[in-house]
Coordinates of C-alpha atoms in Angstrom, one line a residue:
M1 CA 75.8 -184.7 186.0
A2 CA 79.4 -183.7 186.9
I3 CA 80.4 -181.3 189.6
E4 CA 83.5 -179.3 189.1
G5 CA 85.5 -177.6 191.8
K6 CA 88.6 -177.8 193.9
V7 CA 89.0 -180.2 196.8
E8 CA 91.9 -180.0 199.2
A9 CA 92.8 -182.8 201.7
E10 CA 95.6 -183.5 204.0
L11 CA 96.5 -187.1 204.3
E12 CA 98.9 -189.0 206.5
L13 CA 100.5 -191.7 204.4
K14 CA 102.0 -195.0 205.5
S15 CA 104.4 -195.1 202.6
T16 CA 107.5 -193.3 201.4
P17 CA 107.0 -190.1 199.3
D18 CA 108.6 -192.0 196.4
M19 CA 106.0 -194.8 196.5
Y20 CA 103.2 -192.3 196.7
F21 CA 104.6 -190.3 193.8
K22 CA 104.9 -193.5 191.7
R23 CA 101.2 -194.4 192.5
L24 CA 100.0 -190.9 191.7
K25 CA 102.1 -190.6 188.5
S26 CA 101.5 -194.0 186.9
E27 CA 98.6 -195.8 188.7
I28 CA 96.1 -193.0 189.3
H29 CA 93.6 -194.7 187.1
H30 CA 93.1 -197.4 189.8
A31 CA 91.7 -194.8 192.3
P32 CA 88.1 -195.1 191.0
N33 CA 88.2 -198.8 191.7
A34 CA 88.8 -198.0 195.4
S35 CA 85.5 -196.1 195.7
S36 CA 83.6 -196.6 192.5
D37 CA 80.3 -195.4 194.0
K38 CA 81.8 -191.9 194.6
I39 CA 84.7 -191.4 192.1
H40 CA 84.2 -192.2 188.4
A41 CA 87.3 -190.8 186.8
I42 CA 90.5 -188.9 187.7
E43 CA 92.6 -186.8 185.4
V44 CA 95.9 -185.1 186.3
H45 CA 95.8 -181.6 185.0
E46 CA 99.2 -180.3 186.2
E47 CA 102.6 -181.7 186.7
I48 CA 103.3 -183.2 190.1
I49 CA 105.9 -181.2 192.0
N50 CA 107.8 -181.7 195.2
Y51 CA 107.3 -178.9 197.7
H52 CA 108.7 -178.4 201.1
P53 CA 106.5 -175.9 203.0
P54 CA 108.1 -173.8 205.7
G55 CA 107.8 -175.5 209.1
G56 CA 106.0 -178.4 207.4
P57 CA 106.9 -182.0 206.7
E58 CA 110.0 -182.8 204.7
N59 CA 108.3 -184.2 201.6
C60 CA 104.9 -183.0 200.3
I61 CA 103.6 -183.8 196.8
F62 CA 101.0 -181.6 195.2
A63 CA 99.0 -182.1 192.0
E64 CA 95.9 -180.7 190.6
L65 CA 93.4 -183.4 189.8
A66 CA 90.0 -183.4 188.1
I67 CA 87.8 -185.8 189.9
K68 CA 84.5 -186.7 188.2
S69 CA 81.8 -188.1 190.5

């Protein structure tokens, strides 16, 4: 049984925004391997954009993902 909904999380990354963007763009299919008991599939539903929130960090990357657990 799949559960659908939106999940938001704020993460502090120990990599550059470019490295994270590359991983999210081309290697997202590896994410279920990291926690296979909780995540079974991930699909990117919208284009990834760079966004600079007012008063926030310099580089933020947002994407809408469908996570099937």
